[in-house]
Amino acid sequence: MTTARPTPPHSLRRRLTVALVTALGLGGLLLAVALYLNARHEIDELLDAQLAQTARTALALHAESEGQHEDHEYEYSNLGRHHEYERKIALTIYAPGRADPLLLIGPSPLPIPPRCNRYNKLQLDKHAWRSYCLEDGHGNRYIAGQSESIRRELAGKILLSQFVPVLLGLPLIGLLVWLSVRQALLPLAGVSTAVAARGPNDLTPVDASAAPAEVQPLMTALNTLLSRIGAALENERRFTANAAHELRTPLAALRTQAEVARAQADTAPLRETLDKVIRGVDRATRLLEQLLLLARLDETTMAAPSPHPLYPIAASVVGDIAQQAIDRQIELELNGDEAASAAVDPMLLAIALRNLVDNAVRYTPPGGQVTITLAPGRIAVSDTGPGMDQAELGQATARFFRGSDVTASGSGLGLSIVERIMALHQGRLILTSTAQGLTAALQLG
């Protein structure tokens, strides 16, 4: 069975850029159409006036020269050097009662329209022409014509002269749009960076003053959610601390009563049972102490610590756990760089290191070895125990998680405490499991 790939989130920047460039392109296309139609209208008006003026000019000149010249017919080919538009302009004069033109200027004679003194559309040499016919009082007809292609070509050239620069500048417009959208979305990137840089326990409201107005409702909802989560976590911490405090006294009393009963017990089975009760109470007491410590650490915010030597801290922890290691026949060794130091809170670092060494001693079989190695900004605790598989390593720091090896007593909170202390130091807890055992390293930067 194939798993469908998740759809990647769409890019708001890309969508805005594409939308704006598309809108500009369509707007430019509509503008081009409007420019073409307007140019064609103005050209029609101008050239129609020119046709009428040409016809009137021909009438005036013919009237002035009538009777002084013979009939003339000028073929276009006899005019010599000519402009490219001359083949598309014609002037024809018809005398009354004559089928052939009295005067012809142009490629072909223009036909006589049904009515004069108006504009006409006609076909000449299989092309569309526009003409204007003017008739004088003697029946002479003066017809001026222009090919429709002149009008289209002029309108097209005007359009190209204005619109081609726009087309050539379209990539530049697209780049400017992209830069503008990118600049407009920079406040969102700033908010995203601020949220991403936060620690898991930083639930203070996000500063949304620089965010766009359209994003303000989202930021308000996010800050409301952070406030609710903070209140819920605070209630959980308060409940944990209160419950732990309330349970410490009855557990202490229970242990005392079990010790008194064990002292008065007259049978070995009864003493063994009471010993188990005492161990259970000790385990519950240790769990409560760890819960209280976690509650205090969750509420702790630490300023930038100053550098401290690591060797005295590690030596103190070794001294505290030495008897436990001797009882379990574990060789406890401290080596490495005795001059190593790091910016730490000595008390918190001692708590973290004590948890790691305690875990290593608990889970290492008798006759094994636990080694504490010091280096600048780093403390590593290695054991010769069973280690963890990769699945367990991924969730080893989860609260109350215990691996598959549950032969040793514990509550599953030790690594959670260590990880929290490392978060306060802006450091990391690195767990590495090999065939030789487990190595827990405190990376302090």
Coordinates of N, CA and C in Angstrom, one line a residue, residues 249-347:
T249 N 5.0 13.9 54.1 CA 4.8 13.6 55.5 C 4.3 12.2 55.8
P250 N 3.2 11.8 55.1 CA 2.7 10.4 55.4 C 3.7 9.4 55.0
L251 N 4.5 9.6 53.9 CA 5.5 8.6 53.6 C 6.6 8.5 54.6
A252 N 7.0 9.7 55.2 CA 8.0 9.6 56.2 C 7.5 8.9 57.4
A253 N 6.2 9.2 57.8 CA 5.6 8.5 58.9 C 5.5 7.0 58.7
L254 N 5.1 6.6 57.4 CA 5.0 5.2 57.1 C 6.4 4.5 57.2
R255 N 7.4 5.2 56.8 CA 8.7 4.6 56.8 C 9.2 4.4 58.3
T256 N 8.9 5.4 59.1 CA 9.2 5.3 60.5 C 8.5 4.1 61.2
Q257 N 7.2 4.0 60.9 CA 6.4 2.9 61.5 C 6.9 1.6 61.0
A258 N 7.3 1.5 59.7 CA 7.8 0.2 59.2 C 9.1 -0.1 59.8
E259 N 10.0 0.9 60.1 CA 11.3 0.6 60.8 C 11.0 0.1 62.2
V260 N 10.1 0.7 62.9 CA 9.7 0.3 64.3 C 9.2 -1.1 64.3
A261 N 8.3 -1.4 63.3 CA 7.8 -2.8 63.2 C 8.8 -3.8 62.9
R262 N 9.8 -3.4 62.0 CA 10.8 -4.3 61.7 C 11.7 -4.6 62.9
A263 N 11.9 -3.6 63.7 CA 12.8 -3.8 64.9 C 12.1 -4.8 65.9
Q264 N 10.8 -4.8 65.9 CA 10.0 -5.6 66.8 C 9.6 -6.9 66.2
A265 N 9.8 -7.1 64.9 CA 9.4 -8.4 64.3 C 10.2 -9.5 64.8
D266 N 9.6 -10.7 65.1 CA 10.2 -11.8 65.6 C 10.4 -13.0 64.6
T267 N 10.1 -12.7 63.3 CA 10.3 -13.7 62.3 C 11.0 -13.1 61.1
A268 N 11.8 -14.0 60.4 CA 12.5 -13.5 59.3 C 11.6 -13.1 58.1
P269 N 10.5 -13.8 57.8 CA 9.6 -13.4 56.7 C 9.0 -12.0 57.0
L270 N 8.6 -11.8 58.2 CA 8.0 -10.5 58.5 C 9.0 -9.4 58.4
R271 N 10.2 -9.6 58.8 CA 11.3 -8.6 58.6 C 11.6 -8.3 57.1
E272 N 11.6 -9.4 56.4 CA 11.8 -9.2 54.9 C 10.7 -8.4 54.3
T273 N 9.4 -8.7 54.7 CA 8.3 -8.0 54.2 C 8.4 -6.5 54.5
L274 N 8.8 -6.2 55.8 CA 8.9 -4.8 56.2 C 10.0 -4.1 55.5
D275 N 11.1 -4.9 55.1 CA 12.2 -4.3 54.3 C 11.7 -3.9 53.0
K276 N 10.9 -4.7 52.3 CA 10.3 -4.3 51.0 C 9.4 -3.1 51.2
V277 N 8.7 -3.0 52.3 CA 7.8 -1.8 52.5 C 8.7 -0.6 52.6
I278 N 9.8 -0.7 53.3 CA 10.8 0.5 53.5 C 11.4 0.9 52.1
R279 N 11.8 -0.1 51.3 CA 12.3 0.2 50.0 C 11.3 0.8 49.1
G280 N 10.0 0.3 49.2 CA 9.0 1.0 48.4 C 8.7 2.4 48.8
V281 N 8.8 2.7 50.1 CA 8.6 4.0 50.6 C 9.8 4.9 50.2
D282 N 11.0 4.4 50.2 CA 12.2 5.1 49.8 C 12.0 5.5 48.3
R283 N 11.5 4.5 47.5 CA 11.4 4.8 46.1 C 10.3 5.8 45.9
A284 N 9.2 5.8 46.6 CA 8.2 6.8 46.5 C 8.7 8.1 46.9
T285 N 9.5 8.1 48.0 CA 10.1 9.4 48.4 C 11.0 10.0 47.4
R286 N 11.8 9.2 46.7 CA 12.7 9.7 45.7 C 11.9 10.2 44.5
L287 N 10.8 9.5 44.2 CA 9.9 10.0 43.1 C 9.4 11.4 43.4
L288 N 8.9 11.6 44.7 CA 8.4 12.9 45.1 C 9.5 13.9 45.0
E289 N 10.7 13.6 45.5 CA 11.8 14.6 45.4 C 12.1 15.0 44.0
Q290 N 12.0 14.0 43.0 CA 12.3 14.3 41.6 C 11.1 15.2 41.0
L291 N 9.9 14.9 41.5 CA 8.8 15.7 41.0 C 8.9 17.1 41.5
L292 N 9.2 17.3 42.7 CA 9.4 18.6 43.2 C 10.6 19.3 42.5
L293 N 11.7 18.6 42.2 CA 12.8 19.2 41.5 C 12.4 19.6 40.1
L294 N 11.6 18.8 39.4 CA 11.2 19.1 38.1 C 10.3 20.3 38.1
A295 N 9.4 20.4 39.1 CA 8.5 21.5 39.2 C 9.3 22.8 39.4
R296 N 10.3 22.8 40.3 CA 11.1 24.0 40.5 C 11.9 24.3 39.2
L297 N 12.4 23.3 38.5 CA 13.2 23.6 37.3 C 12.3 24.2 36.2
D298 N 11.1 23.7 36.1 CA 10.1 24.2 35.1 C 9.9 25.7 35.3
E299 N 9.9 26.1 36.6 CA 9.7 27.5 36.9 C 10.9 28.4 36.9
T300 N 12.1 27.7 36.7 CA 13.4 28.4 36.8 C 13.7 29.1 35.5
T301 N 14.2 30.3 35.6 CA 14.8 31.0 34.4 C 16.2 31.4 34.9
M302 N 17.2 31.1 34.1 CA 18.6 31.3 34.5 C 19.3 32.4 33.7
A303 N 19.9 33.3 34.3 CA 20.7 34.3 33.6 C 22.0 33.6 33.1
A304 N 22.7 34.3 32.2 CA 23.9 33.7 31.7 C 24.9 33.4 32.8
P305 N 25.3 32.1 33.0 CA 26.2 31.8 34.1 C 27.6 32.2 33.8
S306 N 28.4 32.2 34.8 CA 29.8 32.5 34.7 C 30.6 31.2 34.6
P307 N 31.8 31.2 34.0 CA 32.6 29.9 33.9 C 33.0 29.4 35.3
H308 N 33.0 28.0 35.3 CA 33.4 27.3 36.5 C 34.2 26.1 36.1
P309 N 35.1 25.7 36.9 CA 35.9 24.5 36.7 C 34.9 23.3 36.8
L310 N 35.1 22.3 36.0 CA 34.2 21.1 36.0 C 34.7 20.0 37.0
Y311 N 36.0 20.0 37.2 CA 36.6 18.9 38.0 C 36.0 18.8 39.4
P312 N 36.0 20.0 40.2 CA 35.4 19.9 41.6 C 34.0 19.4 41.6
I313 N 33.2 19.8 40.6 CA 31.8 19.4 40.6 C 31.7 17.9 40.4
A314 N 32.5 17.4 39.4 CA 32.4 15.9 39.1 C 33.0 15.2 40.3
A315 N 34.0 15.6 40.9 CA 34.6 14.9 42.1 C 33.6 14.9 43.2
S316 N 32.9 15.9 43.4 CA 31.8 15.9 44.5 C 30.8 14.9 44.2
V317 N 30.3 14.8 43.0 CA 29.3 13.8 42.6 C 29.9 12.3 42.8
V318 N 31.1 12.1 42.4 CA 31.7 10.8 42.6 C 31.8 10.5 44.0
G319 N 32.1 11.4 44.9 CA 32.2 11.2 46.3 C 30.8 10.8 46.9
D320 N 29.7 11.4 46.4 CA 28.4 11.1 46.9 C 28.0 9.7 46.5
I321 N 28.4 9.2 45.3 CA 27.9 8.0 44.8 C 28.9 6.8 45.0
A322 N 30.0 7.1 45.5 CA 31.1 6.1 45.6 C 30.6 4.9 46.4
Q323 N 30.0 5.1 47.6 CA 29.5 4.0 48.4 C 28.5 3.1 47.7
Q324 N 27.6 3.8 46.9 CA 26.6 3.0 46.1 C 27.3 2.2 45.1
A325 N 28.4 2.7 44.4 CA 29.1 1.9 43.4 C 29.9 0.8 44.1
I326 N 30.4 1.0 45.3 CA 31.2 -0.1 46.0 C 30.2 -1.2 46.4
D327 N 29.0 -0.8 46.9 CA 28.0 -1.8 47.2 C 27.6 -2.7 46.0
R328 N 27.6 -2.1 44.8 CA 27.2 -2.8 43.7 C 28.4 -3.4 42.9
Q329 N 29.6 -3.3 43.5 CA 30.8 -3.8 42.9 C 31.1 -3.1 41.5
I330 N 30.9 -1.8 41.4 CA 31.0 -1.1 40.2 C 32.3 -0.2 40.3
E331 N 33.2 -0.3 39.3 CA 34.4 0.6 39.3 C 34.0 2.0 38.8
L332 N 34.2 3.0 39.6 CA 33.8 4.3 39.3 C 35.1 5.1 39.1
E333 N 35.2 5.7 37.9 CA 36.5 6.3 37.5 C 36.2 7.8 36.9
L334 N 37.0 8.7 37.3 CA 37.0 10.1 36.9 C 38.3 10.4 36.2
N335 N 38.2 10.8 34.9 CA 39.4 11.2 34.2 C 39.2 12.3 33.2
G336 N 40.1 12.6 32.4 CA 40.0 13.7 31.4 C 40.8 14.9 31.8
D337 N 40.3 16.0 31.3 CA 41.0 17.3 31.5 C 40.6 17.9 32.8
E338 N 41.5 17.9 33.8 CA 41.2 18.4 35.1 C 41.0 20.0 35.1
A339 N 41.6 20.6 34.1 CA 41.5 22.1 34.0 C 40.3 22.5 33.1
A340 N 39.4 21.6 32.7 CA 38.3 21.9 31.9 C 37.3 22.8 32.6
S341 N 36.7 23.7 31.9 CA 35.7 24.6 32.6 C 34.6 24.9 31.6
A342 N 33.5 25.4 32.1 CA 32.3 25.8 31.3 C 31.5 26.8 32.0
A343 N 30.7 27.5 31.3 CA 29.8 28.5 31.9 C 28.5 27.7 32.4
V344 N 28.5 27.5 33.7 CA 27.4 26.6 34.3 C 27.0 27.2 35.6
D345 N 25.8 26.7 36.1 CA 25.4 26.8 37.5 C 25.9 25.6 38.2
P346 N 26.8 25.7 39.1 CA 27.4 24.5 39.7 C 26.4 23.6 40.4
M347 N 25.4 24.2 41.1 CA 24.5 23.3 41.8 C 23.6 22.5 40.8

